Every structure is written in C-alpha cells, then in structure tokens.
Coordinates of C-alpha atoms in Angstrom, one line a residue:
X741 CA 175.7 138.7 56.4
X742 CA 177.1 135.1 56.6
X743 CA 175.2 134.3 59.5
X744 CA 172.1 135.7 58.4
X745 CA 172.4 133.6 55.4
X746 CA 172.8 130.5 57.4
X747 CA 169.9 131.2 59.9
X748 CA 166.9 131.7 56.6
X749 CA 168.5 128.6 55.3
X750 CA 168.6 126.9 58.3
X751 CA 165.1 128.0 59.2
X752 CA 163.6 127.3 55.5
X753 CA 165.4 123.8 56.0
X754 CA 162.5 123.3 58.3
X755 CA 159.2 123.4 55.9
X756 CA 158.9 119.4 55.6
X757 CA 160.8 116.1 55.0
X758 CA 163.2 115.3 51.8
X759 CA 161.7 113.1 49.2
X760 CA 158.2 115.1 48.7
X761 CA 156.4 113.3 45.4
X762 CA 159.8 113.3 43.6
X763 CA 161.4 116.1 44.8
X764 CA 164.8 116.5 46.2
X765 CA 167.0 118.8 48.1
X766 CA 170.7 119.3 47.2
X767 CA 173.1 121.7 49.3
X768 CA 175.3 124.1 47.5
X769 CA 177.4 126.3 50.2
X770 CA 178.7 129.2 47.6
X771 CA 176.2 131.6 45.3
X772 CA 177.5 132.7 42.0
X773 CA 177.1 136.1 40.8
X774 CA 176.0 135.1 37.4
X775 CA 174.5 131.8 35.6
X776 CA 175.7 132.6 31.8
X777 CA 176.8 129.6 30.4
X778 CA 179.0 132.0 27.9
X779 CA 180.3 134.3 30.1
X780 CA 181.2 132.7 33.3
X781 CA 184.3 131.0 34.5
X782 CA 182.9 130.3 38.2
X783 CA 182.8 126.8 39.6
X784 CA 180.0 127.8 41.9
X785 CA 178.1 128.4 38.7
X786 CA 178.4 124.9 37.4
X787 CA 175.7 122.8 39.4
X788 CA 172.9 125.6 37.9
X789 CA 174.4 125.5 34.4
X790 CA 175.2 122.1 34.1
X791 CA 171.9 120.7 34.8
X792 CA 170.0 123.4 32.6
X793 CA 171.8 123.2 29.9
X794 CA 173.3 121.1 27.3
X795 CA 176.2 121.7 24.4
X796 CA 176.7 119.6 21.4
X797 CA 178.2 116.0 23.4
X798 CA 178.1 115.4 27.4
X799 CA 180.5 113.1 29.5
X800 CA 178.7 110.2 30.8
X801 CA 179.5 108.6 34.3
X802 CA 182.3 106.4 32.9
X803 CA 184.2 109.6 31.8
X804 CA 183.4 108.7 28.2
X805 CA 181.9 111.3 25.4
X806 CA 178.1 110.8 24.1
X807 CA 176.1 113.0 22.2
X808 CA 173.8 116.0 23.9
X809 CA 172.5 118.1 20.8
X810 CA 174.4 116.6 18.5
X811 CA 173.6 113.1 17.9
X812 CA 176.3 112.5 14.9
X813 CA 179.2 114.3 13.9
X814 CA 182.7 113.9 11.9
X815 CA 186.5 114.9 12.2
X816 CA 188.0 115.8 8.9
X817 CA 191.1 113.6 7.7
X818 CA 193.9 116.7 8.7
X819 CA 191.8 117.0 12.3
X820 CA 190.9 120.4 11.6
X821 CA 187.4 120.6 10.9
X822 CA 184.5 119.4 12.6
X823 CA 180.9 119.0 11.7
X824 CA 177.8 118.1 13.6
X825 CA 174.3 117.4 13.2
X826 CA 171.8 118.5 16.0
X827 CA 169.0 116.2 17.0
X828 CA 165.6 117.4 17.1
X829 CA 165.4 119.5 20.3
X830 CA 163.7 122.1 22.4
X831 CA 164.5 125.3 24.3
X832 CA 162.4 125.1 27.5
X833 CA 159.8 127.5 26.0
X834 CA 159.4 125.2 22.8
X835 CA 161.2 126.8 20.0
X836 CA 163.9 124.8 18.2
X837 CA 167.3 124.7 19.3
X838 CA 169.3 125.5 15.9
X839 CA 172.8 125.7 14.7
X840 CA 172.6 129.2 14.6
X841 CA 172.1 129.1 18.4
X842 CA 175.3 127.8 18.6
X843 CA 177.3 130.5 16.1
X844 CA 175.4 133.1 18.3
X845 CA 176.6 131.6 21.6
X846 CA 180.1 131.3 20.5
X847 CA 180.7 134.7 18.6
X848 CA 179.4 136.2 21.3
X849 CA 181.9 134.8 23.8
X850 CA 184.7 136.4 20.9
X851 CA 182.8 140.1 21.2
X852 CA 185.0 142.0 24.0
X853 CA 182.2 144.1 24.8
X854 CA 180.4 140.9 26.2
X855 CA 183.3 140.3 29.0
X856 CA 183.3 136.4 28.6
X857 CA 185.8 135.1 30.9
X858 CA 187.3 132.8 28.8
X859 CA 187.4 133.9 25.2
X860 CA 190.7 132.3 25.0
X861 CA 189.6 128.8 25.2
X862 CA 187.8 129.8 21.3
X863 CA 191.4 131.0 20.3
X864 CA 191.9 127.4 19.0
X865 CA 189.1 128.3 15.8
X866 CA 191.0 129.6 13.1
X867 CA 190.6 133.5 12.9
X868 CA 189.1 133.3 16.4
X869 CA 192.0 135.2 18.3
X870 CA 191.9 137.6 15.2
X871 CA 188.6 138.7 15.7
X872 CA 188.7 139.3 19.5
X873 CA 191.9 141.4 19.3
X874 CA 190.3 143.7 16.2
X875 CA 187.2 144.3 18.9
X876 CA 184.8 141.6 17.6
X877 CA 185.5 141.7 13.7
X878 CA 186.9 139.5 11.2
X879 CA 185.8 136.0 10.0
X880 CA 186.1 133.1 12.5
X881 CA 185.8 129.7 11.0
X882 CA 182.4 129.0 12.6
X883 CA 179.0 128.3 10.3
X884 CA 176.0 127.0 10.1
X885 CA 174.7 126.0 6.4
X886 CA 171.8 124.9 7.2
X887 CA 169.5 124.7 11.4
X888 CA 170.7 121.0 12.2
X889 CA 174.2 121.2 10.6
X890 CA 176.9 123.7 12.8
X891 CA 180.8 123.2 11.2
X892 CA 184.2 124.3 12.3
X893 CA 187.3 124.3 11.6
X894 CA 190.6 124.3 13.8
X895 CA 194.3 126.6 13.6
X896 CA 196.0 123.4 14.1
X897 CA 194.8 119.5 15.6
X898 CA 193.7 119.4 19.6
X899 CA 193.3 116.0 20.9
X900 CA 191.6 117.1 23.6
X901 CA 189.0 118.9 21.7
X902 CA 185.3 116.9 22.1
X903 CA 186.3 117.2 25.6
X904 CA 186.5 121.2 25.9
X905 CA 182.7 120.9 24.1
X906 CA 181.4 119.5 27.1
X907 CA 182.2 122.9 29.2
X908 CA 179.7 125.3 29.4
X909 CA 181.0 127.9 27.5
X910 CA 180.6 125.7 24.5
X911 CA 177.1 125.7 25.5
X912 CA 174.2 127.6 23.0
X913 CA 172.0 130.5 24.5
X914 CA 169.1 132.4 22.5
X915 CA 170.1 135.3 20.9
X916 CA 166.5 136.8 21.2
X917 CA 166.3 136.4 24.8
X918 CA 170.3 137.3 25.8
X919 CA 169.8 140.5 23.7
X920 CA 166.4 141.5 25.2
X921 CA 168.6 141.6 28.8
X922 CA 172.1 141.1 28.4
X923 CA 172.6 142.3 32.1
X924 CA 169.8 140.2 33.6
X925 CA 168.2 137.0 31.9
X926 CA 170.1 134.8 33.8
X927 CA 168.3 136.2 36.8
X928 CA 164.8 135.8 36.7
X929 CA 163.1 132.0 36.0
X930 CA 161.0 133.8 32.9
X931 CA 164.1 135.1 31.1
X932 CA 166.2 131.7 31.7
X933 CA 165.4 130.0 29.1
X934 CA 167.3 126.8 29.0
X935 CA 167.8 123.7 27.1
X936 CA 168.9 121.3 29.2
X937 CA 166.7 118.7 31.2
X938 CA 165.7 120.8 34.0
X939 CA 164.6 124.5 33.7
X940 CA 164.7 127.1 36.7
X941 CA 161.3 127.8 38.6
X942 CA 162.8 130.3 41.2
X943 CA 165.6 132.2 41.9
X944 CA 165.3 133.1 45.8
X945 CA 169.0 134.8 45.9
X946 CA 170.8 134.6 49.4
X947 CA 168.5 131.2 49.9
X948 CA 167.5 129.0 47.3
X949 CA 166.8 127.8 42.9
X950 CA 164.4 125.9 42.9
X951 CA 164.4 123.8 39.2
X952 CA 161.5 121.7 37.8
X953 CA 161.5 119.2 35.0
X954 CA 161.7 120.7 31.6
X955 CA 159.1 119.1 29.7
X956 CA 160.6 120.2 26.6
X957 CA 164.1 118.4 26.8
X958 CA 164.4 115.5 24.2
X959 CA 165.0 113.3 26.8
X960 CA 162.2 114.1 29.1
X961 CA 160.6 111.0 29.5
X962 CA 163.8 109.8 31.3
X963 CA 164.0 112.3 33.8
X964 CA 162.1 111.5 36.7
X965 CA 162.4 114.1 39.3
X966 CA 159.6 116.5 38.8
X967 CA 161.2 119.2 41.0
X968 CA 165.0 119.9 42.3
X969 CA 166.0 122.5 45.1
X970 CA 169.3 123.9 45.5
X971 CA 169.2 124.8 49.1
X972 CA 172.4 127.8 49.9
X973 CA 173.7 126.6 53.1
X974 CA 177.2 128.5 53.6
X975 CA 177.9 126.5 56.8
X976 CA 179.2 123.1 56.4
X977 CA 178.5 122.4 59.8
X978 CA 174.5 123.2 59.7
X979 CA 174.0 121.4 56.6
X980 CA 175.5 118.2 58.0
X981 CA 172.7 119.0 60.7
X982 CA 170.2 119.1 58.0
X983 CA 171.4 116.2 56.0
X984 CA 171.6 114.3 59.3
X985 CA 168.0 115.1 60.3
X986 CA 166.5 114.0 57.1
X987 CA 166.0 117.9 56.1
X988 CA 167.7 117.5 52.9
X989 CA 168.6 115.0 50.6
X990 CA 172.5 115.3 49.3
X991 CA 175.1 118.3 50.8
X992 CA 177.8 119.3 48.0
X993 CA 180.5 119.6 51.3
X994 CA 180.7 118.4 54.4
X995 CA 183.0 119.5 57.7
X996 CA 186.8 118.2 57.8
X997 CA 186.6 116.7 60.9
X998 CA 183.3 114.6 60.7
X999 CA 185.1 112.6 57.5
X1000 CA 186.4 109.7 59.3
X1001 CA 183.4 109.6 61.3
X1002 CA 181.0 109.8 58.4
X1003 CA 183.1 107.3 56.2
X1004 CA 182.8 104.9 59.3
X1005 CA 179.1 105.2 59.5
X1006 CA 177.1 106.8 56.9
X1007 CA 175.9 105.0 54.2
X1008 CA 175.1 108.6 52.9
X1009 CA 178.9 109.9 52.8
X1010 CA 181.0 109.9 49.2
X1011 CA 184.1 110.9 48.4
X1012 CA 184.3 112.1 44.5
X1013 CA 187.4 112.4 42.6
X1014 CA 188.0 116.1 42.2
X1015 CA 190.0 117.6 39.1
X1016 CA 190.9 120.8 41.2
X1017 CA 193.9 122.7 43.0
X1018 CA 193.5 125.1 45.5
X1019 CA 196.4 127.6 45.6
X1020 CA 196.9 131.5 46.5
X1021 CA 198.0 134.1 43.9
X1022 CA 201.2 136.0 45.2
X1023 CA 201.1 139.8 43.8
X1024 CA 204.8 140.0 42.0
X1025 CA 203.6 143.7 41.7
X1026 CA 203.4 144.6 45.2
X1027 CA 205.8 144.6 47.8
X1028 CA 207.0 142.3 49.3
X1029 CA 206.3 139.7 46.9
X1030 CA 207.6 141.6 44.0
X1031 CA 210.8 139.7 45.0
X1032 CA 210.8 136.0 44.4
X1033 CA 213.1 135.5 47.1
X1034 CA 209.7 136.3 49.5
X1035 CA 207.3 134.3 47.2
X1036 CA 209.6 131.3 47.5
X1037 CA 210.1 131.2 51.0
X1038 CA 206.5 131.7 51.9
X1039 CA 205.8 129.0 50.1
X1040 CA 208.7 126.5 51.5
X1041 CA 207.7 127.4 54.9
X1042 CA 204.2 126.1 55.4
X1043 CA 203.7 122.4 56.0
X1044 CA 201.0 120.9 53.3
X1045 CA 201.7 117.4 54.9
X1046 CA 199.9 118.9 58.1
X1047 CA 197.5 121.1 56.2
X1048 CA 196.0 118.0 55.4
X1049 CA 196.3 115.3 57.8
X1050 CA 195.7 117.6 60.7
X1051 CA 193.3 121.1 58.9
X1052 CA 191.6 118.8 56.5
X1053 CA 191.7 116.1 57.7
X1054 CA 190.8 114.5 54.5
X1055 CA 192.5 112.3 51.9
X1056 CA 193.7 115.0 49.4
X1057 CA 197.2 115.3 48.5
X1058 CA 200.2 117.7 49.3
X1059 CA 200.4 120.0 45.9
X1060 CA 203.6 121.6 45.0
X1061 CA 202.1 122.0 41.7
X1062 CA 199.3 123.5 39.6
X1063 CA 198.2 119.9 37.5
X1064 CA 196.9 117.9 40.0
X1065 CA 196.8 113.9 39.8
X1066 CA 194.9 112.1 37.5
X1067 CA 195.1 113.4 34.7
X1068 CA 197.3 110.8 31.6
X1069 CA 198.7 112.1 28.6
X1070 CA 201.2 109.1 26.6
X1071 CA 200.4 106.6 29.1
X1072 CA 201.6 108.7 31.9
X1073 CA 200.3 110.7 34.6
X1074 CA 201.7 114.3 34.1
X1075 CA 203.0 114.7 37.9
X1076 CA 205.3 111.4 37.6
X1077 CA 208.8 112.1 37.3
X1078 CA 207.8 116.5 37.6
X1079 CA 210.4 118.6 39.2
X1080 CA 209.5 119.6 43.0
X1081 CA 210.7 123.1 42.4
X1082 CA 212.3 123.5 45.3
X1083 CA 209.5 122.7 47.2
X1084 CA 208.1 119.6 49.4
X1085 CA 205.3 118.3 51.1
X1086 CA 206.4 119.2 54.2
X1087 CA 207.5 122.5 55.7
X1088 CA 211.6 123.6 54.7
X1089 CA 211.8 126.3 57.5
X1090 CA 215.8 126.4 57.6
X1091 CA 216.2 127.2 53.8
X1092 CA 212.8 129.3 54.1
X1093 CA 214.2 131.8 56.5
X1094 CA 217.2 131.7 54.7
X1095 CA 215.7 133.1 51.5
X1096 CA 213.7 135.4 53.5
X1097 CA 217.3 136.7 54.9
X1098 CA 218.7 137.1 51.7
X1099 CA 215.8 139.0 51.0
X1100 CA 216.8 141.2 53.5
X1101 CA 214.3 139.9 56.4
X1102 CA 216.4 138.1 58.8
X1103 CA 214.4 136.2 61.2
X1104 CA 211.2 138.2 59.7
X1105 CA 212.7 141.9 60.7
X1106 CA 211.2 144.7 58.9
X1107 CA 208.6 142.8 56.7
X1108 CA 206.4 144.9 55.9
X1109 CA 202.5 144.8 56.3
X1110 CA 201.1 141.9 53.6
X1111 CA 197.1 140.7 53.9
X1112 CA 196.3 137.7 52.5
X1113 CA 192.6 138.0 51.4
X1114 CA 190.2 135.2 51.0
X1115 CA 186.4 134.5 50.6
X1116 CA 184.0 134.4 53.8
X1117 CA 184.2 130.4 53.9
X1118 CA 184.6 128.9 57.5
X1119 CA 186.8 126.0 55.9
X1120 CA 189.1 128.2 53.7
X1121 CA 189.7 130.9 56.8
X1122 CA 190.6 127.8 59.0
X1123 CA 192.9 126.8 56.3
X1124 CA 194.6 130.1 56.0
X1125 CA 194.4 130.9 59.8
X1126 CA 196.9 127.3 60.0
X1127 CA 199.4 128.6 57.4
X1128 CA 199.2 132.4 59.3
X1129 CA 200.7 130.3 62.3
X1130 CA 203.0 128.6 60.1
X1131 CA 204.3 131.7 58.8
X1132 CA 204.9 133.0 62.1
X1133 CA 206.3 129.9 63.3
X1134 CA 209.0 129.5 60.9
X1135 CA 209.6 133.0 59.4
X1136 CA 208.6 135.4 62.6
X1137 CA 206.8 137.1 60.5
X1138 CA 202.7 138.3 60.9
X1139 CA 200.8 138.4 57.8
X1140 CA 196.9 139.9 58.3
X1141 CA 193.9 137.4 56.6
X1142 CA 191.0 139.5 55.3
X1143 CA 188.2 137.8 54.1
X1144 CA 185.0 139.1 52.2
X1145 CA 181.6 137.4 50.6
X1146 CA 182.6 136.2 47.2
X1147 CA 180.6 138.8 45.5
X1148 CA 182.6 141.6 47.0
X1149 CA 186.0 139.6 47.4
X1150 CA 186.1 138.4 43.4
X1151 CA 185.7 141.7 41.3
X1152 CA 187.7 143.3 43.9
X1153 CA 190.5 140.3 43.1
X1154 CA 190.2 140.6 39.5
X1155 CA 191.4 144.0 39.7
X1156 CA 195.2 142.8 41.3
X1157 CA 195.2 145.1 43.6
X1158 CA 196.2 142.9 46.8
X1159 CA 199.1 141.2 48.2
X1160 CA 198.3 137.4 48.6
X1161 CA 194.6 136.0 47.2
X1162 CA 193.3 133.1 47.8
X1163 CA 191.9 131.1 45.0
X1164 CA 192.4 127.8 43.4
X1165 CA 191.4 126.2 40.2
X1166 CA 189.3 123.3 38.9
X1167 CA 189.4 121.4 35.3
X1168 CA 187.1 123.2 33.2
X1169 CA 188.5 120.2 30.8
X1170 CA 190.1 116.8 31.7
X1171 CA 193.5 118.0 30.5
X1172 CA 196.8 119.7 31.7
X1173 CA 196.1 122.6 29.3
X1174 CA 193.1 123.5 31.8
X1175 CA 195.3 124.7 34.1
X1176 CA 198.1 126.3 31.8
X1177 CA 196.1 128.2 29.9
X1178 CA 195.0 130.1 33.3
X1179 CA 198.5 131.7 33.2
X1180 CA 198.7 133.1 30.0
X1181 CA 198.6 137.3 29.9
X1182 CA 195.6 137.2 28.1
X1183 CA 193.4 134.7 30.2
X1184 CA 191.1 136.8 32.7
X1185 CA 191.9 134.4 35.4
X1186 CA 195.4 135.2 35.2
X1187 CA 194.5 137.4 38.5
X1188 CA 198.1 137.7 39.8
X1189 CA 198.6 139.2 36.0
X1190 CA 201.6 137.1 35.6
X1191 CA 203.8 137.4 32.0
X1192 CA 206.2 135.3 30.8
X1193 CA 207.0 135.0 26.7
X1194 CA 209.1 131.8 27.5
X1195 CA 205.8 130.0 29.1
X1196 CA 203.3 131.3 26.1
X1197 CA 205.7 129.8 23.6
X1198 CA 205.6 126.6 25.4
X1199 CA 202.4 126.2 25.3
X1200 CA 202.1 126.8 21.8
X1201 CA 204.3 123.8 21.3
X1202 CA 202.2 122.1 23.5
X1203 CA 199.0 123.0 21.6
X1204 CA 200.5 122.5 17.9
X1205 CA 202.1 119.0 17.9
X1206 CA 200.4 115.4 17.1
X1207 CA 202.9 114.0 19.2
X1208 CA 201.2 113.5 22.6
X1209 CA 205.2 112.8 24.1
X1210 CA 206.1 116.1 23.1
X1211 CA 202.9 118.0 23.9
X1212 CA 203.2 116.3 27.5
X1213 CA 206.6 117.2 27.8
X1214 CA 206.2 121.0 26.7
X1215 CA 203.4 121.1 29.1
X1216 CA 205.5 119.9 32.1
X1217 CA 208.1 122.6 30.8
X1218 CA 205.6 125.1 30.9
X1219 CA 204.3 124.5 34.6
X1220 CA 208.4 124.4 35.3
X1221 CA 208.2 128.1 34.2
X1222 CA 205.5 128.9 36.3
X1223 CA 206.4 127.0 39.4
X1224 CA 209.8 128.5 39.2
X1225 CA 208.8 131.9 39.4
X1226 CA 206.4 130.9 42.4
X1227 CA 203.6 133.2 41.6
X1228 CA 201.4 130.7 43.3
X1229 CA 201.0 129.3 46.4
X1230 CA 200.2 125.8 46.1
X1231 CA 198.5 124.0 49.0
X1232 CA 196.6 120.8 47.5
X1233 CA 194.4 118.7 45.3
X1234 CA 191.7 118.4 46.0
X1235 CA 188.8 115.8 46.5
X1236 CA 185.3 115.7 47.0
X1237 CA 183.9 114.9 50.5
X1238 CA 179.8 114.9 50.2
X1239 CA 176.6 113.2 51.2
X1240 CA 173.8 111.9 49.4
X1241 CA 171.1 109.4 50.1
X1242 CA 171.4 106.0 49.4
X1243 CA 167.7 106.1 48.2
X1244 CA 168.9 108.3 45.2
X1245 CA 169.7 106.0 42.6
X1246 CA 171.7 107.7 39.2
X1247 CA 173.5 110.6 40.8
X1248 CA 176.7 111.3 40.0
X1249 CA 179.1 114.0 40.2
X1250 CA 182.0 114.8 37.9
X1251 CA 185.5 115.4 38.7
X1252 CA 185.1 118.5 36.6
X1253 CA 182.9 119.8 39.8
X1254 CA 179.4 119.3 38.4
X1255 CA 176.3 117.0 39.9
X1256 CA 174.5 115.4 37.4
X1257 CA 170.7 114.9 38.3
X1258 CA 169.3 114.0 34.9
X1259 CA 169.0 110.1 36.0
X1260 CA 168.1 110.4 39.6
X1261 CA 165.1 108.1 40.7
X1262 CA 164.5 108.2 44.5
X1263 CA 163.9 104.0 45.9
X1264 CA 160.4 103.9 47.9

C-alpha cells in the first residue's frame, strides 16, 4: 500500500512547477484518520486543523499569546474565572461565529458518547470531570450570556491556562453541521466548515487536501496565498527528490542522512525546535514485560547516544525521560538537576543483562516471543531495526518488529493488546503537564494502560498550587514515578529537520508541531 502511495504522489508531483499564481505545495508524510478539532489527539492532524481553524487566542511566532476570536478578555482576581469577548467573525460559509459555538464545541468534548480523546484536559472547569463520569450530565461552569461574550470558571488557578486555549480541542465547531454527520463532516470540503484563514477545497485521501483562502476569515485581506496543497508523500526520500527538483515548495521531513549535507548547502533546509519525545509503550500486562526487571533492562541496553549520532543522524538529544528540553517553570528548565533513573545516554549492557538474569533470562535464555509493533514509516522501522540489533547485541535476545499503516496500527494500539508499541508524544501545550497528564488511568493516550494512585496525586499537587517551585517540583516527582516503573521506552527529543523555500516569506512552524501559513507571501 506504502508504495502505491508514494508512486500517485510521486506521479501527481509531476503536473507543473511550485509557485503557480500564489499557490504553494507543502509535504506532509503521515494521513490522519480524522480532522475534528474536538475529538482528535493526533499530531498528524494538526497541519489541516491548525490552519482551518482558530480558538479564542493563537501563539504568535515569538511564542507569545494574541487574540484569534477573542479580541479582549479578563482573569478574575482569585484566577478562576475567565471571560472573553469574540470579535466580529465568520464561519467559512458566512454565518457568525458565536459564543454558543464555543459551549457546543466544549460540552461536546465532555459527552462520552462523542469519544473525544482528551476530555481530561476540560477536567480543569469546575464540574467538568463531574459531568463526564455521570455520562454527559451535570452543570459544568461554561456559559455564554450573551453571542460575543463566552465565561468560565476554573476548580482551582492554572498558570498555564491561555496556553492550553491555543490547542485545538479548545477550538469551536458548528453544532448544525457536526450533528447533521457526526461520523463524516470532517471528510468531505462541503461539510468542513471552518473558521480559520483557509478552508478545505479537496480531500483526495491516500494523496492530497488541497485548501484555498477563506474569504470569510476576519483577517482575509492579510492572507495572501490564494490556494495551499498538502501533498502525502510517505517517503522522505522522494519528497527530498521533489523538493530538490522544484516539484514542491516546503517538505514537513527530510531523510537522516542528507542533514549535514542539506545544512551545508541548502538555503531551503531548517531545523525547528520540536516540543516532542518519541518513546515505546512496554505492556506491564503481558509477559515478559509484566516484570519490571525486563522493562528496565530493555531499556538500559540500547545505546540512545548512537541512535542519534549514527540512526539519526541529527542534532536531537538522548531522552531518558518523558519532558523533553525546553520547557522553564521558576526559572528553570525541568530536566536540570532530574534523576537519570537508572538510565543513561549510552547503552549499560553489563547491569542490563544482569537484570534480565535476575529476571530469570540469563544471557537471553528462554525469553519468550515479544513483537515490538510500529507504524509503516521507513525512518521509525530503521530506528527500531538499530535497537532489534541492540537488543540482541547486549541481551542475546530476538525481539520481532511488526509494523502496519497508522490507520490499522493505532486503533489496533489503543486496544493494549501488544507487547512493545511504538509511539511518542508532542506538546499539545508548552508545559510539563502535557506530557504527565498522558499517564493518568483516565487519559485515552494512556495506551500502555498504566495506574499508579501515588502519580495521580502528584499531579494534583502539581495542578492545585500558586507556587510554581512546588508545582515544578511535584511535577518532576511525578515523572520520577513514571520513569521508575519504566513503562516507557524512551529514545529521544526530538527536533524538526524540514525544507522550505527561501522565496516564502512568513512561514513558520511551531514547536507544538504545527506550520503556520496565514502570513506566507511568495518573493517574485
């Protein structure tokens, strides 16, 4: 199917030249299997939904917070209840973008029966967690009195909260049009409506969206591209070749090994700060990494040093946690001065195959079958086909990789029915929590259905003080919890290698994973 998929794209990459009377084409390698700003969790999703629509406030470029719908709003003196006043905007077939748009979006994400993926993220409104657990009843602190004014009010003060109203789940969606097909109006351009500043034209699944400038969007007259492609090119390889050729304009991703060439000579090649770790689920549920004797040693014996100075060969960093870098809390980044948990960036086979012995595997005797699964992804299987050796290296043991399109491989992993999953995590949020709150029992991308009491009531100390020191430090308890039980496999943080065109002015891409194309203008 993969290849199939690479051969129409690389084909359709043929039709004409980039730069077409203001168009432009942008590669994405991965397809998401649904474009609900409410409902999904997927990062894949985020390129479509980010530049279609818009929630109350956006980041800009800098990283700071400026209004998107809401062009005013104020924090009450406890922190707890916020209220903000929409600016006179458009869906992209013309009718008014209310408050109540908002009330519908977010209750909806609190209705079970929807399947949001993150409906935790709301538990912060008062009553909110109430009303999810009693099947989608109960009053939640969310109103609007009136279309341009939308209020609500908080269980206790988040610091970090105009930043979670920049991720899409915050965003608004139609009640008319999601309830005339809550299955499908995310799939077709008529049904799609959208209220951000470009709206989708085509959906050519397996190939291509193709967007064009939504004339209704407040800020039209500022948005200069009259039409956008998203091109699905799975191969990193053949979209270099198109991006090299003057096919296509930008590529999300481009091959390990042409980075040093590309930063030497391409005036086209970025690398973007990435918010992200990418790390494996272990199964504590199946055997053998129910014991945490196996989980450990699996993951003291591969090498991350070599993973990426000699797999990646890229500039990301050894992880041996699940908070990357980068992210400051008290004046501090949150990995300085973390525990390694007995882990390191390179490989500890000695003590590895020690624990695996006192497992009851010396030298890798009797381990039993284990499949690591993974998405169809030429980069990820190279990755996981370097720690395969690794494990066999220093544990003598064979562990099978399995890998499946993401639309077969995902539902099948949300179901925690396998041994080892690959998988990963980017900021949703530019915040520890982000990646905490994954590991809660009630989060849906818990998908190694981890429990632990001792890390939920960390987190709530994290969540419920005004002291950012002790919030930090609960936090860096909490991943201690985690890390400790080594339910994950961390490999690395992640960056963002890409290409764009120098002649496209205004692009940018966030570290939370999304390219913005609101600004672009394309230099004659």
């Amino acid at each position: 199917m993969r290849n199939l998929l690479i051969s129409a794209a690389a084909a359709a990459l043929m039709a004409g030249p980039a730069f077409a009377d203001g168009d432009l084409t942008y590669v994405v390698n991965n397809e998401s299997a649904t474009y609900d700003p409410g409902l999904t969790s997927e990062t894949f999703a985020a390129p479509i939904i980010g530049n279609t629509f818009e929630g109350l406030v956006r980041f800009t470029e800098a990283g700071e917070i400026e209004g998107a719908m809401a062009d005013d709003w104020s924090v009450s003196d406890d922190g707890l209840t916020y209220t903000f006043t929409l600016r006179d905007a458009n869906w992209s077939d013309g009718q008014a973008v209310t408050a109540q748009d908002f009330v519908y979006a977010w209750m909806r994400v609190l209705d079970p029966a929807a399947g949001a993926k993150n409906p935790a993220m709301f538990y912060l409104i008062e009553g909110a967690e109430e009303h999810y657990a009693n099947g989608g009843t109960g009053d939640v602190a969310i109103s609007a009195p009136d279309d341009k004014t939308l209020t609500f009010t908080l269980k206790n003060r988040i610091p970090y909260m105009m930043q979670l109203l920049t991720y899409t789940n915050w965003f608004p969606v139609r009640q008319d049009v999601v309830e005339a097909d809550p299955e499908g109006w995310t799939r077709t351009p008529e049904t799609f409506i959208s209220n951000g500043p470009f709206k989708v034209s085509e959906f050519n699944f397996g190939e291509s969206v193709i967007f064009v400038k939504n004339d209704e969007y407040y800020g039209a007259d500022d948005v200069s591209l009259d039409t956008l492609t998203f091109r699905l090119i799975p191969d990193q390889a053949t979209a270099l070749t198109a991006m090299e050729s003057g096919q296509v304009d930008g590529v999300e991703a481009v091959p390990a090994p042409e980075i040093p060439r590309l930063m030497a000579e391409s005036d086209a090649f970025m690398i973007v700060p990435a918010l992200g770790t990418t790390y494996a689920f272990f199964n504590p549920a199946q055997s053998p990494l129910d014991d945490v004797r196996v989980r450990q040693a699996l993951s003291m014996a591969i090498d991350r040093q070599d993973i990426v100075d000699f797999v990646l060969q890229s500039a990301d960093r050894p992880a041996i946690g699940v908070v990357p870098f980068g992210l400051t809390l008290n004046g501090e980044d949150f990995r300085d001065g973390v525990d390694a948990y007995g882990l390191d960036a390179q490989a500890q086979p000695e003590a590895a195959a020690a624990l695996l012995a006192e497992a009851g595997y010396p030298n890798g005797e009797g381990f039993p079958e284990t499949v690591f699964v993974t998405y169809t992804s030429p980069p990820i299987e190279k990755l996981l086909e370097a720690i395969q050796q690794m494990w066999k290296q220093n544990l003598n043991i064979d562990v099978q990789i399995r890998a499946t399109e993401w639309q077969v491989y995902y539902p099948e992993v949300q179901q925690v029915e396998y041994q080892i999953a690959q998988m990963g995590w980017g900021a949703d949020y530019p915040h520890p929590m982000t990646f905490l709150d994954v590991f809660l029992p009630d989060s849906p991308n818990n998908l190694a259905a981890w429990q632990s009491e001792e890390f939920a009531a960390t987190l709530d100390v994290a969540k419920s003080t005004a002291d950012e020191a002790e919030s930090l430090a609960a936090m860096r308890d909490a991943e201690g919890i985690l890390m400790n039980d080594h339910v994950i496999l961390p490999m690395y943080h992640r960056y963002n290698y890409m290409m764009m065109s120098p002649d496209v002015e205004g692009f940018w891409r966030s570290s939370l994973n999304v390219p913005y194309f609101r600004d672009v203008t394309i230099s004659e």
